[in-house]
PDB file of C-alpha atoms and ligand atoms in Angstrom:
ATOM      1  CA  UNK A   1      72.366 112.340  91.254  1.00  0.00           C
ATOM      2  CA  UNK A   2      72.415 114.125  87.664  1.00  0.00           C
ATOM      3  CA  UNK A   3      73.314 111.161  84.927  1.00  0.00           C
ATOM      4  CA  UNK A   4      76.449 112.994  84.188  1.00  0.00           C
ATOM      5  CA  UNK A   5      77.767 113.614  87.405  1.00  0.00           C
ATOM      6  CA  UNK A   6      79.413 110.287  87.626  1.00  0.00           C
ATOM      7  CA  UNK A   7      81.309 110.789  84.281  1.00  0.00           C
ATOM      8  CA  UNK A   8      82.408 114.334  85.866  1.00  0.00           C
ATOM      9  CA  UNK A   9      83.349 113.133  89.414  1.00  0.00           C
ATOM     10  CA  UNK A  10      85.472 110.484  87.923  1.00  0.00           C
ATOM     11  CA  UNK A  11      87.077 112.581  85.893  1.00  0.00           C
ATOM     12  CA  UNK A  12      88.254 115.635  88.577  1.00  0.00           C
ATOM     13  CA  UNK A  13      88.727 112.432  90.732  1.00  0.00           C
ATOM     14  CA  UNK A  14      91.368 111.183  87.875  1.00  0.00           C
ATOM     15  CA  UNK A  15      92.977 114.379  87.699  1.00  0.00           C
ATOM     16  CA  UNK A  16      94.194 114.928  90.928  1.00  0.00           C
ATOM     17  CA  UNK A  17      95.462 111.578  91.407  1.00  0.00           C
ATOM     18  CA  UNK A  18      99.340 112.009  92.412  1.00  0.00           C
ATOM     19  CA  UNK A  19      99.871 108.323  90.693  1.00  0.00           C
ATOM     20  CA  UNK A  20      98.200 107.384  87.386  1.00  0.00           C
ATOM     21  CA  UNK A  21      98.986 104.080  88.191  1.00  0.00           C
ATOM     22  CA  UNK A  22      97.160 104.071  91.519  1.00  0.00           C
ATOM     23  CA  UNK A  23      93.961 101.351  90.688  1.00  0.00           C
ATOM     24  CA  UNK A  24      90.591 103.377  91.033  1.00  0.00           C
ATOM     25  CA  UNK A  25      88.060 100.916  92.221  1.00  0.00           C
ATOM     26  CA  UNK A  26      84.659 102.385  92.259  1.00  0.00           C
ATOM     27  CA  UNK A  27      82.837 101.221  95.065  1.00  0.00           C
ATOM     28  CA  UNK A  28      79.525 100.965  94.029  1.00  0.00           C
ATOM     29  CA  UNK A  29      77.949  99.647  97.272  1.00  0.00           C
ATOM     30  CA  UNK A  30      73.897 100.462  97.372  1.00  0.00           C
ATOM     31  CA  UNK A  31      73.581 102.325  93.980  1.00  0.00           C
ATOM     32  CA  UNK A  32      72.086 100.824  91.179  1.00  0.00           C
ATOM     33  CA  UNK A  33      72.498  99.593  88.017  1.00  0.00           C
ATOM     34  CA  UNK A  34      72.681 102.006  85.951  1.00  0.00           C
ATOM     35  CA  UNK A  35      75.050 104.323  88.227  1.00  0.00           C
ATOM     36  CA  UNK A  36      77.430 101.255  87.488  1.00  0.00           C
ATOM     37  CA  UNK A  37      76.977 101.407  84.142  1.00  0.00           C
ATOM     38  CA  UNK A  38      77.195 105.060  83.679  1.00  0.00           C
ATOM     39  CA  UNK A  39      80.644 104.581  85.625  1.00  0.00           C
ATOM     40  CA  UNK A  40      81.671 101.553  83.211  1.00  0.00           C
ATOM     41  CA  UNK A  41      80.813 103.655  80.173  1.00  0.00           C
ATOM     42  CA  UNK A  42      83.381 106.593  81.516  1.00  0.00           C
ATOM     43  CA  UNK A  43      85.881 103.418  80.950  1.00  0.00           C
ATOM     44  CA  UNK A  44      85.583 101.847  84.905  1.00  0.00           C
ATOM     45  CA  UNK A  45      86.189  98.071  85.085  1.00  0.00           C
ATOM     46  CA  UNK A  46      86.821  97.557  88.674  1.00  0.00           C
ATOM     47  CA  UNK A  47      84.158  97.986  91.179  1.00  0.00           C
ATOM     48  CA  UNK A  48      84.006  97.134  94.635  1.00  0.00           C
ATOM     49  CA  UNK A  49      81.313  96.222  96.827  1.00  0.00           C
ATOM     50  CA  UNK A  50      80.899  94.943 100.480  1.00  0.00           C
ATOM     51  CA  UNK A  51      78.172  92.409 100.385  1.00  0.00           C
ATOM     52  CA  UNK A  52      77.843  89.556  99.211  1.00  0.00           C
ATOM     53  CA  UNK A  53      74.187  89.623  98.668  1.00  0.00           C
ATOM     54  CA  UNK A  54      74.045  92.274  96.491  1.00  0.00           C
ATOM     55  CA  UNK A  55      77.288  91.302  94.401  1.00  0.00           C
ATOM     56  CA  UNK A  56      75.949  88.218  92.966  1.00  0.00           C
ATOM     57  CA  UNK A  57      72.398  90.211  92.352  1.00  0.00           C
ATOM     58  CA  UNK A  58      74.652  92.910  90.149  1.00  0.00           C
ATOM     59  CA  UNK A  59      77.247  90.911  88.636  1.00  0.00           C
ATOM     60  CA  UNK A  60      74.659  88.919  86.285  1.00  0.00           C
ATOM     61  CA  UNK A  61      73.208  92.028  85.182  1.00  0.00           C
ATOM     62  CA  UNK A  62      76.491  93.970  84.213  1.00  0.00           C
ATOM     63  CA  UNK A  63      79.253  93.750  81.938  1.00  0.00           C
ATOM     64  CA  UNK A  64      80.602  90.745  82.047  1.00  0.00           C
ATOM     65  CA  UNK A  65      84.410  92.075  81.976  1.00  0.00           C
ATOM     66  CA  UNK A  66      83.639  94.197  84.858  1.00  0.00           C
ATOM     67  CA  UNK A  67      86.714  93.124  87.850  1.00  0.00           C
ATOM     68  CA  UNK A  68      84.490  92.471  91.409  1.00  0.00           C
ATOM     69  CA  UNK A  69      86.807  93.292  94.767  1.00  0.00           C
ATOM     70  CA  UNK A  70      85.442  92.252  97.690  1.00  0.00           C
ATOM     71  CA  UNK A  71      85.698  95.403  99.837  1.00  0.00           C
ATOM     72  CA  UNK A  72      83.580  94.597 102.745  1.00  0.00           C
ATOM     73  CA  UNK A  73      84.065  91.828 105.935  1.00  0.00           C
ATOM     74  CA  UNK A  74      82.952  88.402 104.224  1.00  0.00           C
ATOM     75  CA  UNK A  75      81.030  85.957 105.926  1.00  0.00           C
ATOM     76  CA  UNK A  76      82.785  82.033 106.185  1.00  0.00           C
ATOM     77  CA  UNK A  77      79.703  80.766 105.156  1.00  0.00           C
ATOM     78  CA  UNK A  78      79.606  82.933 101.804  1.00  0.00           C
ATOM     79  CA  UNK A  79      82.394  82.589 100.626  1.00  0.00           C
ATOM     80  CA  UNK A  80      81.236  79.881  98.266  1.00  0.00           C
ATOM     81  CA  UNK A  81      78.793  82.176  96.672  1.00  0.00           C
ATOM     82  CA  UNK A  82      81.512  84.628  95.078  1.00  0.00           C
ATOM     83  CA  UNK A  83      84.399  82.680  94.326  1.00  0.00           C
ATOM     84  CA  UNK A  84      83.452  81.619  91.182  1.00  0.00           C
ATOM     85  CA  UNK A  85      83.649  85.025  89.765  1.00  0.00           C
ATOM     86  CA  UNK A  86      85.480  87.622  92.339  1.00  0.00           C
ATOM     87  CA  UNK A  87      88.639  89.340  90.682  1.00  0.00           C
ATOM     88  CA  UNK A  88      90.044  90.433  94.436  1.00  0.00           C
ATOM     89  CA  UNK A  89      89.239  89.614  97.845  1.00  0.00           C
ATOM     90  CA  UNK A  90      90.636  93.088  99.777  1.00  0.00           C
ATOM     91  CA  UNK A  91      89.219  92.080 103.073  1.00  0.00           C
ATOM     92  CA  UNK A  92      90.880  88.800 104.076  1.00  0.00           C
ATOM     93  CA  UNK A  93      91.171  89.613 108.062  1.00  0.00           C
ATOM     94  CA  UNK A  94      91.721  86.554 109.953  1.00  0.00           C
ATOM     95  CA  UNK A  95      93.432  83.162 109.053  1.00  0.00           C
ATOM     96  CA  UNK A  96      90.420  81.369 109.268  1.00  0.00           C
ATOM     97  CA  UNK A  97      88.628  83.415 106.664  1.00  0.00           C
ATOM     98  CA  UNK A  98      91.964  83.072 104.318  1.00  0.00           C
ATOM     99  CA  UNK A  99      91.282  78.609 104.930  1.00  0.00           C
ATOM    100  CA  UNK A 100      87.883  78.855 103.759  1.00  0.00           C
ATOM    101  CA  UNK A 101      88.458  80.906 100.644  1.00  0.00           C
ATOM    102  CA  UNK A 102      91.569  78.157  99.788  1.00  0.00           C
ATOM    103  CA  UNK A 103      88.495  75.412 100.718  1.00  0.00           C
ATOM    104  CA  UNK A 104      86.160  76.603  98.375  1.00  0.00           C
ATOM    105  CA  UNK A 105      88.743  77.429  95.215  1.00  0.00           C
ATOM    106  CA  UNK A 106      89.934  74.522  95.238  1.00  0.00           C
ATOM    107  CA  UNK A 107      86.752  72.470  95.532  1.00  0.00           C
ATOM    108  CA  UNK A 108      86.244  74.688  91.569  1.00  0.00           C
ATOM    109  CA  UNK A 109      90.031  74.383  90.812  1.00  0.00           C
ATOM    110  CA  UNK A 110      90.073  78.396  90.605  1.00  0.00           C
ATOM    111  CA  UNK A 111      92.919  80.310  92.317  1.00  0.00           C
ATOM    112  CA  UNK A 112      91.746  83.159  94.227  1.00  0.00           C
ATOM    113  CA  UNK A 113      93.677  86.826  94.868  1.00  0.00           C
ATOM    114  CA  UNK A 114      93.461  88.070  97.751  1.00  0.00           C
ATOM    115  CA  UNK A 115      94.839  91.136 100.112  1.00  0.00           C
ATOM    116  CA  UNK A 116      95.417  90.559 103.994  1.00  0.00           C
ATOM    117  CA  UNK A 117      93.470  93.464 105.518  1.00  0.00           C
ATOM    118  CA  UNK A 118      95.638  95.227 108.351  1.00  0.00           C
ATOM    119  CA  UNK A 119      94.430  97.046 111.773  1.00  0.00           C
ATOM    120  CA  UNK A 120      95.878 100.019 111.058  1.00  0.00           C
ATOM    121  CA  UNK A 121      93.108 102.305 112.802  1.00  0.00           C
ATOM    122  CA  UNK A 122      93.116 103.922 116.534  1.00  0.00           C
ATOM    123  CA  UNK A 123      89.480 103.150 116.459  1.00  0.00           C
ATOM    124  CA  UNK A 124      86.695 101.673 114.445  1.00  0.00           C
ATOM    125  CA  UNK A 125      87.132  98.351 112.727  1.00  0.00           C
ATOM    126  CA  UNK A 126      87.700  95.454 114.935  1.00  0.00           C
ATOM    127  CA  UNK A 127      88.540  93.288 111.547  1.00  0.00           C
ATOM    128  CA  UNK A 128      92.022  92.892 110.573  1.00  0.00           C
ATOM    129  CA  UNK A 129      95.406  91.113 110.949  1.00  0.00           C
ATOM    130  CA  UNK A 130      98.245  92.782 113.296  1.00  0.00           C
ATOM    131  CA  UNK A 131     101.793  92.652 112.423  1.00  0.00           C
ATOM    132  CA  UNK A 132     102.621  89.744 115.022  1.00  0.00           C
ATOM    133  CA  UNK A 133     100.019  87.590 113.241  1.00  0.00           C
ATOM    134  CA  UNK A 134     100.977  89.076 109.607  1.00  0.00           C
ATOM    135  CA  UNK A 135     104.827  87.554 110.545  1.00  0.00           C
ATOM    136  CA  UNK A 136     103.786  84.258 111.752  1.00  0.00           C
ATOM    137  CA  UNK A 137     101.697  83.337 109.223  1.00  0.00           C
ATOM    138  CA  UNK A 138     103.705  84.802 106.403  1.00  0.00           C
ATOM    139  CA  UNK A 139     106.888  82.824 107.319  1.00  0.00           C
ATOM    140  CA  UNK A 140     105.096  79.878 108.940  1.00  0.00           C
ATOM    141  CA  UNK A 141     104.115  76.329 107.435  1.00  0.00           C
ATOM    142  CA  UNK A 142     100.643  76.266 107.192  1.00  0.00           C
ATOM    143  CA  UNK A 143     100.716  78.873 104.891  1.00  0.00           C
ATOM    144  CA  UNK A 144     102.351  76.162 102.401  1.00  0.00           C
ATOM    145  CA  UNK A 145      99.552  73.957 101.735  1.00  0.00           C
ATOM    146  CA  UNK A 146      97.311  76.539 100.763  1.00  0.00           C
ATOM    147  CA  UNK A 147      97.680  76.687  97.045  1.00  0.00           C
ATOM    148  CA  UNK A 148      94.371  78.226  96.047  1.00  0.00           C
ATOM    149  CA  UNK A 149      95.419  81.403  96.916  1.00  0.00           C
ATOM    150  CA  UNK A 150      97.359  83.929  96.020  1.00  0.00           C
ATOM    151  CA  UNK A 151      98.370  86.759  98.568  1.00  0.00           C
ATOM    152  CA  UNK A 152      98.900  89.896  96.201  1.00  0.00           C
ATOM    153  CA  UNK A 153      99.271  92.341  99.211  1.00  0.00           C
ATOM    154  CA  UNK A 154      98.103  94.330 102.221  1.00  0.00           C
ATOM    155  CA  UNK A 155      94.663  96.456 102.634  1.00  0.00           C
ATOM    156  CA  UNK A 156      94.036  98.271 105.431  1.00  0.00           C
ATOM    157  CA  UNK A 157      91.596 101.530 106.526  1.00  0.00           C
ATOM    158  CA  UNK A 158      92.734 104.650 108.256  1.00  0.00           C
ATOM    159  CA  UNK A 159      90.414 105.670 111.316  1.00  0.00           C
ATOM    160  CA  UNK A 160      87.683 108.021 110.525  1.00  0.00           C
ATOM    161  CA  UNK A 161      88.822 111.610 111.343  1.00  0.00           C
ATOM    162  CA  UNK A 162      89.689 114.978 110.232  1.00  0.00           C
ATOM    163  CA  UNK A 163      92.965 115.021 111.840  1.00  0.00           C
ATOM    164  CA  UNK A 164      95.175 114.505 108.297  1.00  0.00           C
ATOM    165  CA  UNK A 165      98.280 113.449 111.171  1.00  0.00           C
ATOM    166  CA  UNK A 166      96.603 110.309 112.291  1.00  0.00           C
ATOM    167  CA  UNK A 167      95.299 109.295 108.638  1.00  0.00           C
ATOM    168  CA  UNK A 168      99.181 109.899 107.232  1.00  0.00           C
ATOM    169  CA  UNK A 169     100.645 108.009 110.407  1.00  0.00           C
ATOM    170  CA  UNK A 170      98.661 105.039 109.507  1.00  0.00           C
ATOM    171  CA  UNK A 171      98.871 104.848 106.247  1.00  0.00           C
ATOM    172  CA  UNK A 172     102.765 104.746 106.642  1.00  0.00           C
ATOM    173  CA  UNK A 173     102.472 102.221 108.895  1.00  0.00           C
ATOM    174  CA  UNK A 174     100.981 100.292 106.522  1.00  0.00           C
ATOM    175  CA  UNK A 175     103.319 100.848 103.776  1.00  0.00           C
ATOM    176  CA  UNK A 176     106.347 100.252 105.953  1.00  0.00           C
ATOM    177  CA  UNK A 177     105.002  96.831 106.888  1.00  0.00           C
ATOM    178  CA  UNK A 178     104.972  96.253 103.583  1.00  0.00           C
ATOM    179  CA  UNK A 179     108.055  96.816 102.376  1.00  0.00           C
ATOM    180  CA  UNK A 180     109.021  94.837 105.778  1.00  0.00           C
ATOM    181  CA  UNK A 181     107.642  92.044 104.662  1.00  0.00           C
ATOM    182  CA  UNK A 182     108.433  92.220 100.884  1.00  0.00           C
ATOM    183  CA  UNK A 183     111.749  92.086 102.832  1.00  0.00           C
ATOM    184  CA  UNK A 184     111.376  88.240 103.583  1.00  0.00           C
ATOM    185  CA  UNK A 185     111.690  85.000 101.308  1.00  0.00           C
ATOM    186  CA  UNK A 186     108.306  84.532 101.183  1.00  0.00           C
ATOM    187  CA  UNK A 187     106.434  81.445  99.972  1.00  0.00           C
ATOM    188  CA  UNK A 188     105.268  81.366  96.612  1.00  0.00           C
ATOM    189  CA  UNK A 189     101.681  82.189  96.502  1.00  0.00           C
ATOM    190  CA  UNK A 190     102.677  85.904  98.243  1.00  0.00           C
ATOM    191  CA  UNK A 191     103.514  88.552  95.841  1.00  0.00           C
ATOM    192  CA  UNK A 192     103.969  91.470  97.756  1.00  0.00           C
ATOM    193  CA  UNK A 193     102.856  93.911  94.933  1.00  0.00           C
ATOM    194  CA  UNK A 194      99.729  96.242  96.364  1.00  0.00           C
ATOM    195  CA  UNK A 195      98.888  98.456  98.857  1.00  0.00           C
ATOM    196  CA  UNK A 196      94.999  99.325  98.934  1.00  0.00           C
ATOM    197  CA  UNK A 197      94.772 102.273 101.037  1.00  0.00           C
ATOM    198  CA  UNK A 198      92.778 105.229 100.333  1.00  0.00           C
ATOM    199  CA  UNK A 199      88.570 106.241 100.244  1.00  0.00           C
ATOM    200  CA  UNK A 200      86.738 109.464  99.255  1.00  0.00           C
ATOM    201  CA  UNK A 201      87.922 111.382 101.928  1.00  0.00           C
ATOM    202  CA  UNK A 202      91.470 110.587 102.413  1.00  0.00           C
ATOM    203  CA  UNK A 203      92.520 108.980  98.866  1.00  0.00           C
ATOM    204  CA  UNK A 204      95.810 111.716  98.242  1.00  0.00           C
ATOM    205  CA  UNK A 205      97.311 111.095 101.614  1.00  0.00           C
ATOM    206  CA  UNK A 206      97.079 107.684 100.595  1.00  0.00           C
ATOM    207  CA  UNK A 207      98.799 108.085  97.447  1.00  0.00           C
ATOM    208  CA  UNK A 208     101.360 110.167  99.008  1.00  0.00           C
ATOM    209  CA  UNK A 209     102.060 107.243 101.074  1.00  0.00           C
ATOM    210  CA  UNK A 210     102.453 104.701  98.461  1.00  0.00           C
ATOM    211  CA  UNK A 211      98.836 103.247  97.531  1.00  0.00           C
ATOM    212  CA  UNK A 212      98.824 101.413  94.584  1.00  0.00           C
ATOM    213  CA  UNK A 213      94.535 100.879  94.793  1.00  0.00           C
ATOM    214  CA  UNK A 214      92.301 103.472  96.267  1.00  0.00           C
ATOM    215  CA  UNK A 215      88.390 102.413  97.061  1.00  0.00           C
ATOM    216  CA  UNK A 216      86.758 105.512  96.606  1.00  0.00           C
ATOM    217  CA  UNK A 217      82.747 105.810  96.297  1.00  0.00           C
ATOM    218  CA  UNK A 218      80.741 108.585  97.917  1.00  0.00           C
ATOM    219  CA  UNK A 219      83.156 111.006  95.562  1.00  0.00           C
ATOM    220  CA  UNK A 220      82.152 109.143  92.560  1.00  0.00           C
ATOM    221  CA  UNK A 221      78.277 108.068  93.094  1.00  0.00           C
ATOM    222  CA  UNK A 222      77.275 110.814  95.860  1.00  0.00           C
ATOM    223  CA  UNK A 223      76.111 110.123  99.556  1.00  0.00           C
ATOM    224  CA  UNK A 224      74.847 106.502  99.988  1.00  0.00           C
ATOM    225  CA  UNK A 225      71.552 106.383 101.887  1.00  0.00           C
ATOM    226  CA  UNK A 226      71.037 103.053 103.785  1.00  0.00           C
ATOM    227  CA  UNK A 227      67.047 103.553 104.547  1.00  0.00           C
TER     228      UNK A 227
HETATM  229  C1  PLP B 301      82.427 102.091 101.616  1.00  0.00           C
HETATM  230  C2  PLP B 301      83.863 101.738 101.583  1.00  0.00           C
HETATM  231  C3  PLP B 301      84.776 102.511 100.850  1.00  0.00           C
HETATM  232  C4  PLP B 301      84.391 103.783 100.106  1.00  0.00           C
HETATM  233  O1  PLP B 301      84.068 104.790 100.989  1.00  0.00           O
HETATM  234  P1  PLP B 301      83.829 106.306 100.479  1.00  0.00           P
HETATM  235  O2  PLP B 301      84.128 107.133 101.657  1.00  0.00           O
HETATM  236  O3  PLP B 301      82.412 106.369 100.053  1.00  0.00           O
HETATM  237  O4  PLP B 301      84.762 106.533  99.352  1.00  0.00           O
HETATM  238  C5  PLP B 301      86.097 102.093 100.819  1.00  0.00           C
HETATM  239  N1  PLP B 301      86.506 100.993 101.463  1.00  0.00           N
HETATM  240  C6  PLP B 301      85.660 100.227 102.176  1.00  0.00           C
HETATM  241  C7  PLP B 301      86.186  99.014 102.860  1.00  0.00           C
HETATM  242  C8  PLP B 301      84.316 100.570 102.267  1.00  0.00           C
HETATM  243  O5  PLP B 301      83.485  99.799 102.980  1.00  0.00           O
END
């Protein structure tokens, strides 16, 4: 891409946002350097990526204010590699994931945010916490002795289709387990406050439906190629 295209995608992305407030995380996954810091220097801070690999090979070589979510299905075992630095950890999708994050914060007395990532698709991701699972763990115990953590909401991906029906019908779902659970007296170390919902392609429906963080890349940074 053109050096200033970034600067200009950003910008038409910003104004048709339906909520100012709404977080814009610029996932930066497989560009480079300097398409990061082209984004940073049209005022981004919060970038998301979905490996771990090549987190901790940009972090060191950026800004060092720049805020690093976690976007993409983390590993157990390398988990220990980012939590010195992460700012948000959207893709928490099973307990056991959630353990080892509270493991390895602790072990550096840090206390990580994090997002519980929701199956809300027909199709596609097999990753995620349903609302059966969402409930017990929410209002069980075992959730108590994990004070490394902090649960700062729900994150969840719409399947991958045209049909604007399907994307809306999940994304409400998502918001109205939200508020469902907000409902509750929930432990401590939950505060209910975001909903990250919302890519390139579908980032106004998710808006409309209450997103308070949209991951948007492709939009910002152009077509990724993986060769
Ligand atoms: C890649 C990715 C995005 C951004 O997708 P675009 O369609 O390029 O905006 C958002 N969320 C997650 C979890 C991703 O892996």
């Amino acid at each position: 891409m053109q050096a200033t295209d970034i600067s200009k995608n950003l910008k038409k992305i910003r104004d048709t946002f339906l909520n100012q407030d709404c977080l814009l995380v610029a996932v930066s996954k497989t560009k480079p350097i300097s398409a990061i810091q082209e984004a940073y220097d049209a005022g981004i801070r919060d970038f998301g990526e979905n490996k771990v690999q090549e987190i901790i090979e940009k972090a060191p070589a950026l800004p060092q204010d720049i805020k690093w979510h976690m976007i993409g299905h983390l590993q157990r075992n390398k988990v220990k590699f980012i939590v010195p630095f992460i700012y948000l950890i959207h893709s928490v999708d099973s307990l056991r994931l959630l353990k080892q994050i509270n493991k390895e914060a602790e072990k550096i007395n840090k206390t990580i945010h994090c997002l519980l990532q929701v199956h809300i698709a027909k199709e596609g991701t097999k990753f995620g916490w349903n609302k059966e699972e969402l409930n017990e763990f929410l209002l069980g115990d075992e959730i108590k002795s994990m004070h490394n953590i902090r649960i700062k909401g729900l994150m969840g991906m719409a399947t991958n289709t045209e049909n604007t029906e399907i994307i809306t019908e999940e994304f409400r779902t998502l918001k109205v387990l939200f508020e469902a659970l907000k409902a509750q007296p929930l432990p401590e170390i939950v505060d209910m406050k975001e909903i990250s919902m919302g890519m390139s392609g579908d980032y106004l429906l998710a808006q409309q439906e209450g997103s308070t963080m949209v991951r948007i890349g492709s939009a910002i940074f152009g077509s990724r190629n993986y060769n």
